Amino acid sequence: MDTDRTVLRDGMRISFDVPIEMDDGLVLYADVFAPVDEGRYPVLMTMGPYAKGLAFQEGWKFNWDKLVRDFPEVAEGTSNAYANWETVDPEKWVPDGYVCVRVDSRGAGRSAGVLDPWSPRETRDYYECIEWAGVQPWSNGKVGLSGISYYAMNQWHVAALQPPHLTAMLVQEGAADFYREFCRHGGILSRFLGGWFQGLIKQVQHGLGDNGPVSRVTGEPVAGPETLTPEELARNRVDPYETAVEHPLLDSFSTDRTADLSKVVTPFLSCGNWGGQGLHPRGNIEGYLGAASTQKWLEMHGDTHSSGFYTDYGVALQKRFFGHFLQGADTGWEKQPPVALRVRHPGEVFVDRGEQEWPLARTRWTKFFLNAADRTLGVDFTPGDAVSYPTTGDGVTFLSAPLAEQTEITGPVAAKLFLSSDTTDADVFACLQVFDPDGNEITFQGSNDPRTPIGLGWLRASHRKLDPRRSLPYRPWHTHDEIQPLTPGEPVELDIEIWPTCLVIPPGCRIGLLIRGRDYDNGAEATPGARYPLRGIGPFRHDDERDRPADVFGGTNVLHFADGQESYLLLPVIPG
């Protein structure tokens, strides 16, 4: 450690701006939180672009206030002085014999260089940091990775490089497929990437210095110490959203930022959120299924993006996992089921249940056919007339009969449609809904929005090409490697992936499938303090005119129901 920057504070030995030299000579900087007593301890590490010195309470005040209001336990037993977005609170880990290391990634916070999120260079930096931590005098040689979102996504990346000192990792709400889960949903450009980069990443780019925020702990600029000109800052960053606009197909831009899961062999716990529609839950599940690790576990929960990580439930789960792998302690982890589900009920009620696999082996894959005449979902298909809808309107909803008994839906969902357009392309937005006996939609606290539907899916019709090797009846896999334009008026067959979900639906409720030509919108009023409108999809909008020009995507779509055009919704019904 750099002893000139080391202090004893709040029961920890804290070293600020510890230098870590990369293989190309550039130096990254880390904050190291260690026990006061000298010794060798397991390491918990994060590396990312959010600035290690920026307080959770300042950079993400809306999220912090909601988190501690809903779960006061988060702020208890700690000074909260070192709270940092999406990373562990060291005051809750160092007393248990861990060293917590936070690294500012290249070009972010206190680390100089070119800011290029999820790039191969950044992943190599993470490898170098892990190997550095593994041989420090305060390290026992076992390095664990932990964190939410960005700090989870890049775990998949670096684990594929198999750094020798990487011992275990906890992937909390972390996407695994840059194109399908982060950049383009079903081939449709997601606005989230742009808002994320402009609103969060550029605000802590290295070189903002005196023009950026100041650390409440050190009193120094979190994105310094140097202050660069706007021109210099622009030269030192790669804008992933503007690059994504220029790359509508899945090419090297996305593959370079997507981990090869077949090379991930590290033991891990993957924790996903049922309400994370638009970003992470698909990656947590696909990562669990696709990784080569022989020791791997999946946990699925609900509520907000942060609560599952910071609450007593989340911290206890993490400590059982890391205690087993990093400390060799008897935590009972050997009894952990391969799949742990917090089964969702209306009213934000969750019931814990262990399972042995995903999808659940006892799933009854049930087709609900779309019928045109009465706009219903039924067990039988009846040919009927075509149904048209303007793509700028509210779309078409198909409803089941009231459920005769309580019904659990847990797993991946898919829909098959036969659709034509009056132009050469069409974007399909599919929304899985549940309505109470009075016809009111039942929504749920999502990871990024307080009123989300039960499930969402997207597909650009010109991206309908499937990979037959990877497609499954309940999880179609689109190649996104070529454009197949529509012939106006001629229907095509579309297989739409609706992301995995979970809900126990009370009797008397109805299941709905909404098909429309634009994003779901529940019409909710603006929420004070929120970074973006909270109308059911959070920040995951798809309305960039460069990607969705009105002359192509602003016309009329038609759903077809003739013989041989059996449209259906495939649901994973779990026997009671």
XYZ file of C-alpha atoms in Angstrom:
576
model
C 0.000 0.000 0.000
C 0.977 3.631 -0.501
C 1.508 4.492 3.175
C 1.432 8.243 2.433
C -2.256 7.836 1.584
C -3.224 5.381 4.316
C -5.428 6.267 7.269
C -7.026 4.365 10.136
C -10.685 5.247 10.099
C -13.994 3.629 11.116
C -12.288 0.418 12.152
C -10.447 0.006 8.834
C -7.037 0.624 7.344
C -7.919 2.646 4.226
C -5.477 3.423 1.426
C -6.620 5.912 -1.212
C -5.405 6.042 -4.804
C -3.193 2.973 -4.653
C -1.445 2.711 -8.060
C -1.770 -0.449 -10.170
C 0.371 -0.487 -13.307
C -1.072 -2.180 -16.379
C 0.912 -4.188 -18.919
C 1.000 -1.194 -21.293
C 2.393 1.122 -18.618
C -0.798 3.024 -17.814
C -1.614 3.296 -14.084
C -5.054 2.681 -12.622
C -5.937 3.804 -9.116
C -7.719 1.873 -6.384
C -9.031 2.453 -2.883
C -8.209 -0.417 -0.531
C -10.228 -1.054 2.649
C -8.468 -3.587 4.916
C -8.675 -4.792 8.523
C -6.571 -2.788 10.973
C -4.637 -5.876 12.036
C -1.996 -6.852 9.522
C -2.475 -10.249 7.948
C -3.493 -12.005 4.771
C -7.162 -11.768 3.881
C -9.417 -12.697 0.959
C -10.132 -9.861 -1.464
C -13.450 -8.545 -2.770
C -12.840 -6.440 -5.878
C -14.805 -4.219 -8.226
C -13.545 -2.306 -11.260
C -15.693 0.096 -13.239
C -16.456 3.614 -14.494
C -18.701 5.101 -11.785
C -15.892 6.755 -9.754
C -14.828 5.053 -6.548
C -14.894 8.358 -4.665
C -18.450 9.410 -5.559
C -20.856 8.818 -2.677
C -23.959 6.723 -3.354
C -25.992 9.403 -1.547
C -24.818 12.130 -3.910
C -24.492 10.445 -7.287
C -27.700 8.441 -6.974
C -29.715 10.314 -4.351
C -33.131 9.141 -5.632
C -32.058 5.489 -5.470
C -30.364 5.870 -2.091
C -33.326 7.619 -0.485
C -35.756 4.969 -1.697
C -33.448 2.140 -0.644
C -32.998 3.288 2.955
C -36.641 4.376 3.222
C -37.879 0.937 2.164
C -35.112 -0.998 3.929
C -33.701 0.959 6.915
C -31.431 -2.007 7.695
C -29.195 -0.943 4.779
C -28.045 2.165 6.646
C -27.680 0.455 10.023
C -24.395 -0.770 11.493
C -22.297 1.475 9.258
C -21.360 5.141 8.973
C -22.367 5.017 5.276
C -19.406 7.303 4.585
C -18.006 4.861 2.028
C -21.288 3.915 0.340
C -20.653 3.677 -3.390
C -23.094 2.835 -6.184
C -23.436 -0.899 -6.920
C -20.479 -1.971 -4.756
C -20.284 -3.504 -1.288
C -20.132 -1.300 1.791
C -16.670 -2.080 3.211
C -17.853 -1.390 6.765
C -20.060 -4.476 6.499
C -17.262 -6.697 5.139
C -13.897 -5.637 6.535
C -14.867 -6.601 10.141
C -15.495 -10.138 8.839
C -11.920 -10.439 7.565
C -12.119 -9.212 3.965
C -10.136 -6.626 2.029
C -12.381 -4.557 -0.269
C -10.711 -3.078 -3.364
C -12.394 -0.551 -5.656
C -10.639 0.275 -8.910
C -11.486 3.152 -11.238
C -11.419 1.714 -14.739
C -9.332 3.253 -17.515
C -10.508 6.750 -18.354
C -12.887 7.024 -15.388
C -12.638 8.576 -11.945
C -9.021 8.893 -10.811
C -7.637 6.623 -13.582
C -6.354 8.216 -16.788
C -6.619 6.806 -20.301
C -9.265 6.340 -22.971
C -12.725 5.549 -21.604
C -14.097 2.630 -23.640
C -16.734 0.673 -21.672
C -16.549 -3.151 -21.816
C -13.760 -3.042 -24.381
C -11.176 -5.851 -24.608
C -8.607 -3.400 -23.235
C -10.734 -2.733 -20.174
C -11.226 -6.456 -19.635
C -7.469 -6.993 -19.822
C -7.046 -4.258 -17.214
C -9.400 -6.130 -14.909
C -7.288 -9.264 -15.336
C -4.184 -7.275 -14.385
C -5.901 -5.848 -11.296
C -7.020 -9.289 -10.094
C -3.518 -10.679 -10.456
C -2.072 -7.631 -8.685
C -4.434 -8.098 -5.742
C -3.677 -11.803 -5.538
C -0.014 -11.229 -4.611
C -0.236 -8.234 -2.274
C 1.060 -8.702 1.298
C -2.473 -8.233 2.680
C -3.979 -10.867 0.343
C -4.408 -14.584 0.979
C -4.263 -15.137 -2.794
C -8.009 -15.583 -3.210
C -9.804 -12.847 -5.125
C -13.571 -12.639 -5.365
C -15.547 -10.306 -7.607
C -18.780 -8.731 -6.396
C -21.056 -5.946 -7.542
C -24.211 -4.962 -9.381
C -24.835 -4.275 -13.082
C -21.644 -2.923 -14.690
C -19.647 -4.505 -11.873
C -21.442 -7.763 -12.659
C -21.334 -7.656 -16.459
C -17.577 -7.254 -16.584
C -17.199 -10.274 -14.309
C -18.376 -12.495 -17.174
C -15.781 -10.805 -19.412
C -12.742 -11.136 -17.171
C -13.644 -14.627 -15.969
C -13.449 -15.818 -19.576
C -9.735 -14.858 -19.475
C -9.329 -17.186 -16.465
C -7.033 -15.107 -14.219
C -5.268 -17.571 -11.851
C -6.130 -15.702 -8.630
C -9.832 -15.345 -9.455
C -11.500 -17.717 -6.995
C -15.215 -16.894 -6.950
C -17.618 -14.255 -8.204
C -21.071 -12.962 -7.395
C -22.811 -11.609 -10.497
C -25.652 -9.397 -9.231
C -28.050 -8.327 -11.986
C -25.493 -8.561 -14.770
C -26.298 -8.839 -18.475
C -24.221 -11.299 -20.487
C -25.033 -10.380 -24.112
C -24.133 -6.830 -25.121
C -26.228 -6.807 -28.306
C -29.377 -8.619 -27.186
C -29.614 -7.379 -23.608
C -27.940 -3.994 -23.477
C -27.670 -2.473 -26.927
C -30.582 -3.693 -29.074
C -33.679 -5.585 -27.956
C -34.759 -7.894 -30.734
C -32.685 -5.734 -33.070
C -34.329 -2.466 -31.902
C -31.957 0.174 -30.542
C -32.408 0.796 -26.804
C -32.137 4.401 -25.643
C -30.796 3.255 -22.280
C -27.220 3.037 -23.502
C -27.255 6.691 -24.562
C -28.837 8.030 -21.392
C -26.523 5.903 -19.264
C -23.393 7.180 -20.998
C -24.431 10.835 -21.089
C -25.968 11.003 -17.626
C -23.652 8.780 -15.602
C -20.376 7.944 -17.298
C -19.404 11.277 -18.844
C -20.116 12.949 -15.507
C -17.193 11.133 -13.885
C -14.815 10.804 -16.829
C -11.221 11.223 -15.789
C -10.081 14.741 -16.485
C -13.204 16.559 -15.307
C -11.164 17.356 -12.220
C -12.293 20.649 -10.683
C -15.332 20.658 -12.983
C -16.636 17.411 -11.506
C -17.910 16.191 -8.126
C -15.780 16.095 -4.984
C -15.322 13.146 -2.642
C -17.022 13.644 0.719
C -14.319 11.426 2.264
C -11.083 12.875 0.859
C -12.238 16.319 -0.266
C -10.582 15.737 -3.643
C -12.117 15.675 -7.144
C -13.477 12.175 -7.835
C -12.677 12.548 -11.560
C -9.259 14.157 -11.185
C -6.744 15.233 -10.163
C -6.107 16.864 -13.533
C -8.649 19.075 -15.307
C -8.780 18.641 -19.084
C -10.454 20.754 -21.753
C -13.723 19.600 -23.351
C -11.798 18.791 -26.520
C -9.330 16.631 -24.617
C -12.150 14.839 -22.808
C -13.880 14.086 -26.113
C -10.687 12.584 -27.553
C -10.361 10.365 -24.479
C -13.680 8.540 -24.740
C -15.588 6.168 -27.004
C -19.348 6.803 -27.043
C -20.953 3.322 -27.107
C -24.424 4.592 -27.968
C -23.414 6.585 -31.007
C -21.325 3.614 -32.110
C -24.328 1.321 -31.613
C -26.433 3.555 -33.867
C -23.935 2.831 -36.644
C -23.993 -0.936 -36.027
C -27.564 -2.253 -36.482
C -26.384 -5.848 -36.870
C -24.469 -8.096 -34.508
C -20.841 -7.599 -35.522
C -17.456 -7.175 -33.857
C -18.591 -4.050 -32.003
C -20.937 -6.222 -29.912
C -19.013 -9.492 -29.919
C -15.918 -7.715 -28.569
C -18.090 -6.606 -25.644
C -19.707 -9.980 -24.997
C -18.026 -12.689 -22.945
C -17.380 -16.186 -24.247
C -19.308 -18.014 -21.543
C -17.852 -21.355 -22.587
C -14.528 -20.146 -21.124
C -15.959 -19.137 -17.742
C -14.866 -21.780 -15.221
C -14.860 -19.755 -11.982
C -17.361 -20.777 -9.277
C -20.149 -18.177 -9.229
C -23.537 -17.137 -7.915
C -25.698 -15.370 -10.487
C -28.442 -13.196 -8.954
C -31.163 -11.874 -11.269
C -34.288 -9.744 -10.867
C -37.727 -10.758 -12.162
C -38.518 -7.063 -12.619
C -35.387 -6.211 -14.596
C -37.137 -6.312 -17.971
C -34.967 -4.441 -20.447
C -31.536 -5.133 -18.989
C -30.259 -7.856 -16.678
C -32.377 -10.950 -15.871
C -31.864 -12.634 -19.232
C -28.083 -12.366 -18.809
C -28.131 -13.788 -15.304
C -30.020 -16.820 -16.581
C -28.132 -17.239 -19.864
C -24.852 -16.809 -17.962
C -25.877 -19.507 -15.525
C -26.855 -21.870 -18.328
C -23.953 -21.110 -20.669
C -20.938 -20.895 -18.368
C -18.619 -23.887 -18.211
C -18.243 -23.628 -14.422
C -19.032 -26.861 -12.613
C -19.839 -24.949 -9.419
C -22.537 -22.441 -10.207
C -25.775 -21.239 -8.669
C -28.711 -19.110 -9.784
C -30.808 -16.885 -7.515
C -33.817 -14.890 -8.753
C -35.456 -12.155 -6.683
C -37.689 -9.109 -7.061
C -37.948 -5.471 -5.974
C -35.562 -2.696 -7.016
C -32.168 -2.848 -8.672
C -30.288 -2.316 -5.397
C -32.351 -3.905 -2.641
C -31.483 -7.531 -3.360
C -27.809 -6.689 -2.902
C -27.794 -4.365 0.111
C -30.539 -5.765 2.359
C -29.788 -8.178 5.190
C -31.069 -10.982 2.935
C -28.610 -10.098 0.179
C -25.595 -9.521 2.420
C -26.206 -12.797 4.273
C -26.446 -14.707 0.977
C -23.220 -13.132 -0.272
C -21.360 -13.878 2.963
C -22.412 -17.517 2.883
C -21.121 -17.788 -0.683
C -17.825 -15.933 -0.236
C -17.219 -17.376 3.215
C -17.275 -20.828 1.641
C -15.038 -20.073 -1.338
C -12.708 -17.343 -0.074
C -12.374 -18.145 3.633
C -12.945 -21.886 3.647
C -15.562 -21.392 6.374
C -18.461 -23.709 7.137
C -21.309 -21.456 6.022
C -23.725 -24.168 4.971
C -23.234 -23.261 1.329
C -22.937 -26.920 0.364
C -26.672 -27.152 1.091
C -27.547 -24.277 -1.258
C -29.886 -25.484 -4.032
C -28.610 -24.959 -7.586
C -31.538 -22.633 -8.249
C -33.047 -20.438 -5.528
C -36.253 -18.623 -6.460
C -38.039 -15.867 -4.620
C -41.403 -16.726 -6.171
C -43.396 -13.563 -6.861
C -47.016 -12.965 -5.832
C -49.069 -9.786 -6.357
C -48.448 -7.092 -3.786
C -44.668 -7.577 -3.803
C -44.921 -10.793 -1.803
C -42.129 -13.342 -2.315
C -41.912 -16.968 -1.197
C -38.490 -18.656 -1.185
C -38.211 -21.996 -2.968
C -35.265 -24.152 -3.964
C -35.098 -25.882 -7.353
C -32.668 -28.197 -9.095
C -32.613 -26.773 -12.624
C -33.707 -24.019 -15.015
C -36.168 -24.076 -16.684
C -38.014 -26.165 -14.132
C -38.276 -29.769 -15.270
C -41.937 -30.027 -14.258
C -42.967 -27.047 -16.416
C -46.143 -27.547 -18.424
C -45.447 -25.610 -21.586
C -48.914 -24.306 -22.414
C -50.033 -22.618 -25.621
C -52.650 -19.890 -25.433
C -53.841 -19.234 -28.977
C -54.661 -15.720 -30.184
C -58.176 -15.557 -31.616
C -59.073 -12.616 -33.809
C -62.859 -12.587 -33.548
C -63.107 -11.874 -29.823
C -59.499 -10.891 -29.045
C -59.051 -13.791 -26.646
C -56.332 -16.194 -25.577
C -57.681 -19.745 -25.636
C -56.709 -23.410 -25.652
C -57.889 -23.827 -29.263
C -57.102 -21.868 -32.394
C -59.888 -20.568 -34.597
C -59.040 -19.100 -38.010
C -60.295 -15.559 -38.423
C -59.987 -12.268 -40.200
C -56.826 -10.216 -40.011
C -56.492 -7.547 -37.321
C -54.740 -4.285 -38.108
C -53.378 -1.637 -35.767
C -51.577 1.675 -36.268
C -48.020 1.419 -34.989
C -48.340 4.770 -33.234
C -51.461 3.685 -31.361
C -52.231 1.527 -28.343
C -52.019 -1.803 -30.152
C -54.157 -4.912 -29.688
C -54.724 -6.846 -26.455
C -55.726 -10.510 -26.301
C -57.194 -11.729 -22.994
C -57.633 -15.153 -21.417
C -60.788 -16.196 -19.625
C -60.732 -15.592 -15.848
C -58.451 -18.211 -14.309
C -60.401 -20.897 -12.492
C -57.569 -21.545 -10.054
C -54.327 -20.078 -8.827
C -51.748 -20.380 -11.610
C -47.976 -20.045 -11.408
C -45.979 -18.858 -14.408
C -42.235 -19.211 -13.884
C -39.720 -19.389 -16.711
C -39.027 -18.113 -20.216
C -41.947 -17.023 -22.408
C -42.379 -16.899 -26.184
C -44.935 -15.764 -28.730
C -45.508 -16.724 -32.373
C -47.154 -14.193 -34.662
C -47.910 -13.877 -38.355
C -47.574 -10.228 -39.272
C -47.429 -7.955 -42.279
C -46.785 -4.246 -42.648
C -47.613 -1.591 -45.196
C -43.882 -0.814 -45.317
C -40.675 -2.842 -45.582
C -40.235 -3.414 -41.840
C -42.055 -3.540 -38.515
C -41.092 -3.380 -34.855
C -43.138 -5.597 -32.586
C -43.448 -4.830 -28.878
C -44.997 -7.724 -26.945
C -46.167 -7.166 -23.373
C -47.295 -9.958 -21.042
C -49.902 -8.591 -18.647
C -52.117 -9.680 -15.767
C -55.475 -8.067 -14.947
C -57.469 -8.342 -11.732
C -61.173 -9.399 -11.760
C -62.184 -5.741 -12.217
C -60.035 -5.393 -15.322
C -57.253 -3.342 -13.759
C -53.709 -4.218 -14.756
C -51.565 -5.601 -11.928
C -48.101 -4.075 -12.119
C -44.986 -4.697 -10.063
C -41.970 -2.960 -8.601
C -39.299 -3.487 -11.214
C -35.582 -3.016 -10.915
C -35.778 0.388 -12.642
C -39.473 1.316 -12.546
C -42.145 1.047 -9.828
C -44.950 -0.080 -12.163
C -43.748 -2.738 -14.590
C -45.794 -5.394 -16.397
C -45.066 -9.073 -15.869
C -43.012 -9.470 -19.044
C -41.687 -7.728 -22.150
C -40.395 -8.871 -25.519
C -39.272 -7.142 -28.693
C -38.503 -8.049 -32.320
C -37.752 -6.160 -35.500
C -39.408 -8.157 -38.272
C -36.414 -7.807 -40.599
C -34.339 -9.532 -37.860
C -36.630 -12.592 -37.726
C -33.936 -15.035 -38.887
C -33.401 -17.781 -36.317
C -30.350 -19.805 -35.368
C -31.719 -23.379 -35.443
C -28.867 -24.676 -33.293
C -29.565 -22.325 -30.393
C -33.303 -21.749 -30.694
C -35.644 -23.519 -28.307
C -39.453 -23.550 -28.441
C -39.563 -21.324 -25.364
C -36.471 -19.218 -26.187
C -36.056 -18.315 -29.875
C -32.520 -17.208 -30.746
C -32.199 -14.632 -33.516
C -28.912 -14.292 -35.387
C -29.139 -10.528 -36.050
C -26.604 -11.003 -38.838
C -28.650 -9.879 -41.845
C -31.616 -7.704 -42.782
C -34.604 -9.510 -44.318
C -36.960 -6.740 -45.499
C -40.706 -7.248 -45.629
C -42.751 -7.126 -48.783
C -45.604 -4.722 -47.968
C -48.824 -6.636 -47.347
C -47.207 -10.085 -47.200
C -47.230 -11.797 -43.779
C -44.129 -13.325 -42.249
C -43.733 -15.691 -39.301
C -42.231 -14.106 -36.201
C -40.926 -15.896 -33.098
C -40.672 -13.415 -30.253
C -38.668 -13.951 -27.095
C -40.357 -12.568 -23.982
C -37.848 -12.420 -21.164
C -38.146 -14.888 -18.244
C -40.583 -14.004 -15.513
C -42.336 -15.323 -12.431
C -45.767 -14.753 -10.932
C -48.355 -16.710 -8.978
C -51.640 -15.408 -10.411
C -54.752 -15.509 -8.199
C -57.972 -17.110 -9.458
C -60.320 -14.763 -11.260
C -57.493 -12.822 -12.884
C -56.887 -12.727 -16.626
C -53.666 -13.073 -18.601
C -53.169 -10.590 -21.402
C -50.859 -10.275 -24.389
C -50.514 -6.753 -25.754
C -49.078 -6.375 -29.263
C -48.177 -2.876 -30.409
C -45.764 -0.888 -32.557
C -44.166 1.172 -29.802
C -43.095 0.880 -26.181
C -45.483 -0.128 -23.420
C -46.708 2.943 -21.520
C -48.971 2.818 -18.480
C -49.505 6.576 -18.491
C -48.170 7.111 -14.973
C -47.361 10.644 -13.905
C -43.774 11.776 -13.482
C -41.974 10.800 -10.276
C -40.101 13.698 -8.619
C -36.346 13.159 -8.470
C -36.249 10.304 -10.953
C -33.647 10.409 -13.742
C -36.195 9.374 -16.385
C -39.983 8.900 -16.823
C -41.336 5.939 -14.859
C -44.158 4.746 -17.116
C -43.598 0.994 -16.979
C -40.319 0.520 -18.852
C -37.971 2.807 -16.930
C -35.103 4.052 -19.123
C -35.459 1.315 -21.750
C -37.147 3.326 -24.494
C -36.920 2.542 -28.207
C -37.691 5.805 -29.979
C -34.536 7.044 -31.669
C -35.720 8.286 -35.064
C -32.395 7.360 -36.617
C -33.159 3.736 -35.829
C -36.942 3.946 -36.257
C -37.709 6.397 -39.087
C -41.417 7.219 -39.250
C -41.744 6.364 -42.936
C -40.809 2.751 -42.118
C -42.061 2.195 -38.571
C -44.940 4.676 -38.401
C -47.517 2.929 -40.563
C -49.943 0.060 -40.010
C -49.226 -3.526 -38.999
C -51.562 -6.453 -39.581
C -51.865 -9.690 -37.574
C -52.993 -12.705 -39.618
C -55.077 -15.656 -38.399
C -55.805 -17.841 -41.454
C -55.325 -21.621 -41.542
C -51.642 -22.369 -41.075
C -51.133 -19.045 -39.279
C -51.652 -20.181 -35.715
C -50.495 -17.394 -33.467
C -49.962 -18.252 -29.805
C -48.442 -17.301 -26.493
C -46.305 -20.037 -24.898
C -46.345 -19.906 -21.094
C -44.336 -21.898 -18.513
C -47.099 -23.096 -16.201
C -45.834 -24.699 -13.006
C -48.081 -27.375 -11.443
C -49.364 -26.507 -7.984
